[in-house]
Amino acid sequence: MKKHGWVALMTGALLLTSCGEDAVVVDPLPEQSARPVIQNYAALTYANYTEAVKQAKAMQTVIDAFVASPSKERLEAARTAWLAARDSYGQSEAFRFYGGPIDNEDDGPEGQINAWPLDENYIDGAAGSNTVGIIADTVNYPSLTQGTLLEANERDSEVNISSGYHAIEFLLWGEDTSETGPGDRPFTDFVDGGTRPNADRRRQYLTLATRQLIEDLESVQVQWAPGQDNYARRFTAEAPKEAVLKILTGLGSLSGAELAGERMAVAYDNKDQEDEHSCFSDNTHQDLYNNALGIQNVYLGAYGSVSGQGLSTLVAAVNPALDQKMKARLKASLDAIRAIPAPFDQAILGADSSPGRQKVKAAIDALRAQTDTLVEVATALGITLNLE
């Protein structure tokens, strides 16, 4: 995923309200109210990453079976497992954009986990091109290891992606040349003497990429584990102003510049399949929905079995009408994304008056309105949120 800088400035969190001729100082982030929200955010973050690891391991089990004995049925099972694994990770993207464990500049693994768009020829040549790509290049890549994949990731270009969900996606589906469905790589690409050479290296690459993805996800999960000397401990001890600023920066950045912008508006403007998120599997519509769902999860303070106080609690205490407006915006975005007809790469085509493009445009507008309301929420909590 492309990284974005973020700028968010905190103003004084003390607000002045009028009470007749007297001015009353109100703290919109009192310790006793804000601390449970911050602690619950850490709990649901850990729960979300734990589910992402669980689903990735389930995918690994199915992929290992496919690699051991490739068949059409096992390839289909691996694809199904990949689609299931995407749901929890998509929701976790609400925890990005403030330099936390997932995307800090020093060792955040986000670029190894979910980078896109991906140049297919960097990993494995397109159909008929059996001499290009890391898999075919036995001179520069005589052996394949997890280190090989990491060293090659984003080398010389942002589209030279060699690891993560989308590398696995490409290996499972291949290029998407269909107007009605996803890519359709035959399982025989993984069979010695099958449809393409280097089947053994293709199987090995798939195994290594899956193993690395799990290790990267686990490296983030452990930083949010409760009761450890880790990022979660430091985060939950931060002053309410600082912690809530990070939470809102994650939500606002994902909602605006990333989701409405990079993931939707760019594809809408260019009408190019290469600009859609999961372009090999045609899972983009579901990716978008899960991203928006992740924003709602954080605002309401709920994910899976975790259900506590979210930002909604704080906003309702200082401005109940704004809290209701924020909830309505979140629902409107989810509804608008759900209304986009799949596949996304076909919905973006045609005239602006075409039903698909109208639905995509409506979702972009809903997300932008949602982002504006998140800025209002920040202001109500005494925070100035300057988003990219």
Coordinates of C-alpha atoms in Angstrom, one line a residue:
M1 CA 0.0 0.0 0.0
K2 CA 1.2 3.4 -0.8
K3 CA 2.2 5.3 2.3
H4 CA 1.0 8.8 3.1
G5 CA 2.4 11.3 5.3
W6 CA 0.1 12.7 7.9
V7 CA -0.2 15.9 9.7
A8 CA -2.4 16.4 12.6
L9 CA -2.1 19.1 15.2
M10 CA -3.5 19.2 18.6
T11 CA -5.0 22.4 20.0
G12 CA -5.9 23.0 23.5
A13 CA -8.5 20.5 24.6
L14 CA -10.2 22.9 26.8
L15 CA -13.3 24.4 25.3
L16 CA -15.2 27.5 26.5
T17 CA -18.9 27.3 26.6
S18 CA -21.3 30.1 27.5
C19 CA -23.5 30.0 30.5
G20 CA -25.3 33.3 30.7
E21 CA -22.7 35.9 31.1
D22 CA -20.2 33.4 32.6
A23 CA -17.8 31.3 30.5
V24 CA -17.4 27.7 31.7
V25 CA -14.3 25.7 30.9
V26 CA -15.1 22.2 29.7
D27 CA -12.6 19.5 29.0
P28 CA -14.0 17.3 26.1
L29 CA -11.4 14.6 26.9
P30 CA -11.5 14.1 30.6
E31 CA -9.3 11.3 31.9
Q32 CA -12.1 9.3 33.4
S33 CA -14.1 9.3 30.1
A34 CA -11.2 9.1 27.6
R35 CA -9.2 6.3 29.3
P36 CA -11.8 3.5 28.8
V37 CA -12.1 4.5 25.1
I38 CA -8.3 4.3 24.6
Q39 CA -8.1 1.0 26.4
N40 CA -11.0 -0.4 24.4
Y41 CA -9.3 0.7 21.1
A42 CA -6.2 -1.2 22.1
A43 CA -8.3 -4.3 22.9
L44 CA -10.2 -4.3 19.6
T45 CA -7.0 -3.6 17.6
Y46 CA -5.5 -6.7 19.2
A47 CA -8.6 -8.7 18.5
N48 CA -8.6 -7.6 14.8
Y49 CA -5.0 -8.5 14.2
T50 CA -5.5 -11.8 16.0
E51 CA -8.3 -12.6 13.6
A52 CA -6.1 -11.6 10.7
V53 CA -3.3 -14.0 11.8
K54 CA -5.9 -16.8 12.4
Q55 CA -7.3 -16.4 8.9
A56 CA -3.9 -16.2 7.3
K57 CA -2.9 -19.4 9.0
A58 CA -6.1 -21.0 7.8
M59 CA -5.1 -19.9 4.3
Q60 CA -1.6 -21.3 4.7
T61 CA -3.0 -24.7 5.6
V62 CA -5.0 -24.8 2.4
I63 CA -2.2 -23.4 0.3
D64 CA 0.2 -26.0 1.7
A65 CA -2.2 -28.8 0.6
F66 CA -2.4 -27.3 -2.8
V67 CA 1.3 -27.0 -3.2
A68 CA 1.8 -30.6 -2.0
S69 CA -0.6 -31.9 -4.6
P70 CA -1.9 -29.3 -7.1
S71 CA -5.4 -29.8 -8.4
K72 CA -8.3 -27.6 -9.6
E73 CA -10.3 -28.2 -6.5
R74 CA -7.3 -27.4 -4.2
L75 CA -6.6 -24.2 -6.1
E76 CA -10.2 -23.1 -5.7
A77 CA -10.0 -23.9 -2.0
A78 CA -6.9 -21.7 -1.7
R79 CA -8.6 -18.8 -3.5
T80 CA -11.6 -19.1 -1.1
A81 CA -9.2 -19.0 1.9
W82 CA -7.5 -15.9 0.5
L83 CA -10.8 -14.1 0.1
A84 CA -11.7 -15.0 3.7
A85 CA -8.4 -13.8 5.0
R86 CA -8.8 -10.4 3.4
D87 CA -11.9 -9.5 5.4
S88 CA -10.2 -9.1 8.8
Y89 CA -7.1 -7.4 7.4
G90 CA -9.2 -4.9 5.5
Q91 CA -10.9 -3.8 8.7
S92 CA -7.5 -3.5 10.4
E93 CA -6.4 -0.8 8.1
A94 CA -8.2 1.7 10.3
F95 CA -5.2 1.3 12.6
R96 CA -2.8 2.8 10.1
F97 CA -1.4 6.3 9.3
Y98 CA -0.1 7.5 12.6
G99 CA 3.2 5.7 12.8
G100 CA 2.0 2.7 14.9
P101 CA 3.3 -0.9 14.7
I102 CA 1.9 -1.5 11.2
D103 CA 3.4 1.4 9.4
N104 CA 6.0 3.2 11.4
E105 CA 8.9 4.4 9.3
D106 CA 11.5 2.2 11.0
D107 CA 10.2 -1.3 10.8
G108 CA 6.4 -1.2 10.1
P109 CA 5.7 -4.1 7.7
E110 CA 2.7 -2.6 5.9
G111 CA 4.6 -2.3 2.6
Q112 CA 5.4 -6.1 2.8
I113 CA 1.9 -7.0 3.7
N114 CA -0.5 -5.1 1.4
A115 CA 1.5 -3.1 -1.2
W116 CA -0.2 -2.4 -4.5
P117 CA -0.5 -2.0 -7.5
L118 CA 1.6 -4.9 -8.5
D119 CA 3.5 -5.4 -11.8
E120 CA 2.7 -9.0 -12.7
N121 CA 5.8 -9.4 -14.7
Y122 CA 8.0 -8.7 -11.7
I123 CA 7.0 -12.0 -10.1
D124 CA 5.9 -14.2 -12.9
G125 CA 5.6 -13.4 -16.6
A126 CA 2.2 -13.0 -18.1
A127 CA 0.8 -15.7 -20.3
G128 CA 3.3 -16.5 -23.1
S129 CA 6.2 -14.7 -21.2
N130 CA 8.0 -17.5 -19.6
T131 CA 11.4 -15.9 -19.3
V132 CA 10.6 -12.8 -17.2
G133 CA 10.0 -12.4 -13.5
I134 CA 11.6 -13.6 -10.3
I135 CA 10.3 -17.1 -10.7
A136 CA 11.9 -17.5 -14.1
D137 CA 15.1 -15.6 -13.4
T138 CA 17.4 -18.3 -12.0
V139 CA 20.4 -16.2 -12.8
N140 CA 19.7 -13.3 -10.5
Y141 CA 17.6 -15.4 -8.1
P142 CA 19.3 -18.8 -8.1
S143 CA 17.5 -19.7 -4.9
L144 CA 14.2 -18.4 -3.4
T145 CA 13.9 -17.6 0.3
Q146 CA 11.8 -15.3 2.4
G147 CA 14.8 -13.0 2.4
T148 CA 14.8 -13.0 -1.4
L149 CA 11.2 -11.8 -1.5
L150 CA 11.8 -9.1 1.1
E151 CA 14.9 -7.8 -0.6
A152 CA 13.1 -7.6 -3.9
N153 CA 10.0 -5.9 -2.6
E154 CA 9.6 -2.4 -4.0
R155 CA 13.1 -2.5 -5.4
D156 CA 13.6 0.2 -8.0
S157 CA 9.9 0.9 -8.3
E158 CA 6.7 1.1 -6.2
V159 CA 5.0 -1.5 -8.5
N160 CA 7.8 -4.0 -8.0
I161 CA 5.9 -5.9 -5.4
S162 CA 7.1 -9.3 -4.4
S163 CA 5.4 -10.1 -1.1
G164 CA 2.1 -9.8 0.7
Y165 CA -1.5 -10.5 0.0
H166 CA -1.4 -9.2 -3.5
A167 CA 1.6 -11.3 -4.5
I168 CA -0.3 -14.4 -3.2
E169 CA -3.4 -13.2 -5.0
F170 CA -1.6 -12.9 -8.3
L171 CA -0.1 -16.4 -7.9
L172 CA -3.5 -17.9 -7.2
W173 CA -5.6 -16.1 -9.9
G174 CA -3.1 -14.8 -12.5
E175 CA -3.9 -11.9 -14.7
D176 CA -7.6 -10.8 -14.9
T177 CA -8.4 -10.5 -18.6
S178 CA -12.1 -11.3 -18.2
E179 CA -14.9 -8.6 -18.4
T180 CA -17.1 -10.6 -16.1
G181 CA -14.9 -12.4 -13.6
P182 CA -11.5 -12.6 -12.0
G183 CA -8.2 -14.1 -13.3
D184 CA -8.3 -17.8 -14.1
R185 CA -4.7 -19.2 -13.8
P186 CA -4.8 -23.0 -14.3
F187 CA -3.7 -25.2 -11.5
T188 CA -1.4 -26.8 -14.1
D189 CA 0.9 -23.8 -13.8
F190 CA 2.0 -25.4 -10.5
V191 CA 2.4 -28.9 -12.0
D192 CA 5.8 -30.1 -13.2
G193 CA 5.6 -30.6 -17.0
G194 CA 2.3 -28.7 -16.9
T195 CA 1.3 -25.5 -18.7
R196 CA 4.3 -23.4 -17.8
P197 CA 8.0 -24.0 -16.9
N198 CA 9.4 -23.4 -13.4
A199 CA 6.4 -25.0 -11.6
D200 CA 8.6 -26.0 -8.7
R201 CA 9.8 -22.4 -8.2
R202 CA 6.2 -21.2 -8.5
R203 CA 5.1 -23.6 -5.8
Q204 CA 8.0 -22.5 -3.6
Y205 CA 7.3 -18.8 -4.1
L206 CA 3.7 -19.3 -3.1
T207 CA 4.8 -21.1 0.1
L208 CA 7.4 -18.5 1.0
A209 CA 5.1 -15.5 0.4
T210 CA 2.4 -17.0 2.6
R211 CA 4.8 -17.8 5.4
Q212 CA 6.3 -14.3 5.3
L213 CA 2.8 -12.7 5.4
I214 CA 2.0 -14.6 8.6
E215 CA 5.3 -13.6 10.2
D216 CA 4.6 -9.9 9.3
L217 CA 1.1 -10.0 10.7
E218 CA 2.3 -11.7 13.9
S219 CA 4.9 -8.9 14.3
V220 CA 2.1 -6.4 14.5
Q221 CA -0.2 -8.5 16.5
V222 CA 2.4 -9.0 19.3
Q223 CA 2.8 -5.2 19.6
W224 CA -0.9 -4.9 20.6
A225 CA -1.0 -7.9 22.9
P226 CA -2.3 -7.1 26.4
G227 CA -0.1 -7.4 29.4
Q228 CA 3.2 -7.1 27.5
D229 CA 5.9 -4.5 27.4
N230 CA 5.0 -3.3 23.9
Y231 CA 3.4 -0.6 21.9
A232 CA -0.1 -1.2 23.4
R233 CA 1.3 -0.5 26.9
R234 CA 2.8 2.7 25.8
F235 CA -0.3 3.7 23.8
T236 CA -2.7 3.1 26.6
A237 CA -0.6 5.2 28.9
E238 CA -0.5 8.2 26.6
A239 CA -2.3 11.4 27.5
P240 CA -5.9 11.3 26.2
K241 CA -5.2 14.1 23.7
E242 CA -2.3 12.3 22.1
A243 CA -4.0 8.9 21.9
V244 CA -7.3 10.2 20.5
L245 CA -5.4 12.3 18.0
K246 CA -3.8 9.1 16.7
I247 CA -7.1 7.2 16.6
L248 CA -8.7 10.0 14.6
T249 CA -5.8 10.4 12.3
G250 CA -6.1 6.7 11.4
L251 CA -9.8 7.0 10.7
G252 CA -9.6 10.3 8.8
S253 CA -6.6 9.3 6.6
L254 CA -8.2 6.0 5.7
S255 CA -11.6 7.5 5.0
G256 CA -10.4 10.4 2.9
A257 CA -7.0 10.3 1.1
E258 CA -6.7 6.5 1.0
L259 CA -10.2 5.1 0.5
A260 CA -12.1 7.9 -1.2
G261 CA -8.9 9.0 -3.0
E262 CA -6.3 6.4 -3.9
R263 CA -8.6 3.3 -3.9
M264 CA -11.6 4.8 -5.6
A265 CA -11.2 8.3 -7.1
V266 CA -8.0 7.4 -9.0
A267 CA -9.6 4.3 -10.5
Y268 CA -12.8 6.3 -11.2
D269 CA -10.8 9.0 -13.0
N270 CA -8.5 6.7 -15.0
K271 CA -11.0 3.9 -15.7
D272 CA -8.0 1.6 -15.4
Q273 CA -8.1 -1.9 -14.0
E274 CA -4.5 -1.5 -12.8
D275 CA -5.7 1.1 -10.3
E276 CA -8.1 -1.2 -8.5
H277 CA -7.0 -2.7 -5.2
S278 CA -7.5 -6.5 -5.7
C279 CA -7.4 -6.6 -9.4
F280 CA -6.6 -10.3 -9.9
S281 CA -9.4 -11.7 -7.7
D282 CA -12.0 -9.0 -8.4
N283 CA -12.4 -8.6 -4.6
T284 CA -12.0 -4.8 -4.6
H285 CA -15.6 -4.2 -3.8
Q286 CA -15.2 -6.3 -0.6
D287 CA -11.9 -4.7 0.3
L288 CA -13.6 -1.2 0.1
Y289 CA -16.5 -2.4 2.3
N290 CA -14.2 -3.9 5.0
N291 CA -12.1 -0.7 5.1
A292 CA -15.2 1.4 5.7
L293 CA -16.4 -1.2 8.3
G294 CA -13.1 -0.9 10.1
I295 CA -13.7 2.8 10.5
Q296 CA -17.1 2.2 12.0
N297 CA -15.7 -0.5 14.3
V298 CA -13.4 2.0 15.9
Y299 CA -15.9 4.8 16.2
L300 CA -18.4 2.5 17.9
G301 CA -15.7 0.6 19.9
A302 CA -16.7 -2.9 18.7
Y303 CA -15.0 -5.8 16.9
G304 CA -15.9 -9.4 17.2
S305 CA -16.3 -10.3 20.8
V306 CA -14.9 -6.9 21.9
S307 CA -17.6 -4.3 22.7
G308 CA -16.8 -1.3 24.8
Q309 CA -16.6 2.4 24.6
G310 CA -15.7 4.0 21.4
L311 CA -15.2 7.6 20.2
S312 CA -19.0 7.7 20.0
T313 CA -19.2 7.8 23.8
L314 CA -16.9 10.9 23.9
V315 CA -18.7 12.7 21.1
A316 CA -22.1 12.0 22.5
A317 CA -21.1 13.6 25.8
V318 CA -20.2 16.9 24.3
N319 CA -22.4 17.0 21.2
P320 CA -25.1 14.4 20.9
A321 CA -26.3 15.7 17.5
L322 CA -22.8 15.4 16.0
D323 CA -22.6 11.8 17.3
Q324 CA -25.8 10.9 15.5
K325 CA -24.6 12.7 12.4
M326 CA -21.3 10.7 12.5
K327 CA -23.1 7.4 12.8
A328 CA -25.4 8.3 9.9
R329 CA -22.3 9.2 7.8
L330 CA -20.7 5.8 8.6
K331 CA -23.9 3.9 7.6
A332 CA -24.3 6.0 4.4
S333 CA -20.7 5.1 3.3
L334 CA -21.2 1.4 4.0
D335 CA -24.5 1.4 2.1
A336 CA -23.0 3.3 -0.8
I337 CA -20.1 1.0 -1.2
R338 CA -22.3 -2.1 -0.9
A339 CA -24.4 -0.7 -3.8
I340 CA -21.4 -0.7 -6.2
P341 CA -22.0 -3.6 -8.7
A342 CA -19.1 -6.1 -8.9
P343 CA -16.7 -6.4 -10.4
F344 CA -15.3 -3.0 -9.6
D345 CA -13.1 -3.0 -12.7
Q346 CA -16.3 -2.9 -14.8
A347 CA -18.2 -0.5 -12.6
I348 CA -15.7 2.2 -13.3
L349 CA -16.0 2.0 -17.1
G350 CA -18.3 3.8 -19.5
A351 CA -19.9 7.2 -19.4
D352 CA -20.4 9.1 -16.2
S353 CA -24.1 8.4 -16.5
S354 CA -23.6 4.6 -16.5
P355 CA -25.1 2.9 -13.4
G356 CA -21.8 1.6 -12.2
R357 CA -19.9 4.9 -12.4
Q358 CA -22.8 6.6 -10.6
K359 CA -22.6 4.2 -7.8
V360 CA -18.8 4.5 -7.5
K361 CA -19.1 8.3 -7.5
A362 CA -21.9 8.2 -4.8
A363 CA -19.6 6.1 -2.6
I364 CA -16.7 8.5 -3.1
D365 CA -18.9 11.4 -2.2
A366 CA -20.2 9.6 0.9
L367 CA -16.7 8.9 2.1
R368 CA -15.6 12.5 1.6
A369 CA -18.7 13.7 3.6
Q370 CA -17.7 11.1 6.3
T371 CA -14.2 12.5 6.4
D372 CA -15.5 16.0 6.8
T373 CA -17.6 14.9 9.7
L374 CA -14.6 13.1 11.3
V375 CA -12.9 16.5 11.3
E376 CA -15.9 18.0 13.0
V377 CA -15.7 15.2 15.6
A378 CA -12.1 16.0 16.2
T379 CA -12.9 19.7 16.7
A380 CA -15.7 18.8 19.1
L381 CA -13.0 16.9 21.1
G382 CA -10.7 19.9 21.1
I383 CA -8.4 18.5 18.4
T384 CA -7.4 20.1 15.1
L385 CA -7.1 17.4 12.5
N386 CA -5.2 18.4 9.4
L387 CA -5.5 15.5 7.0
E388 CA -3.5 15.1 3.7

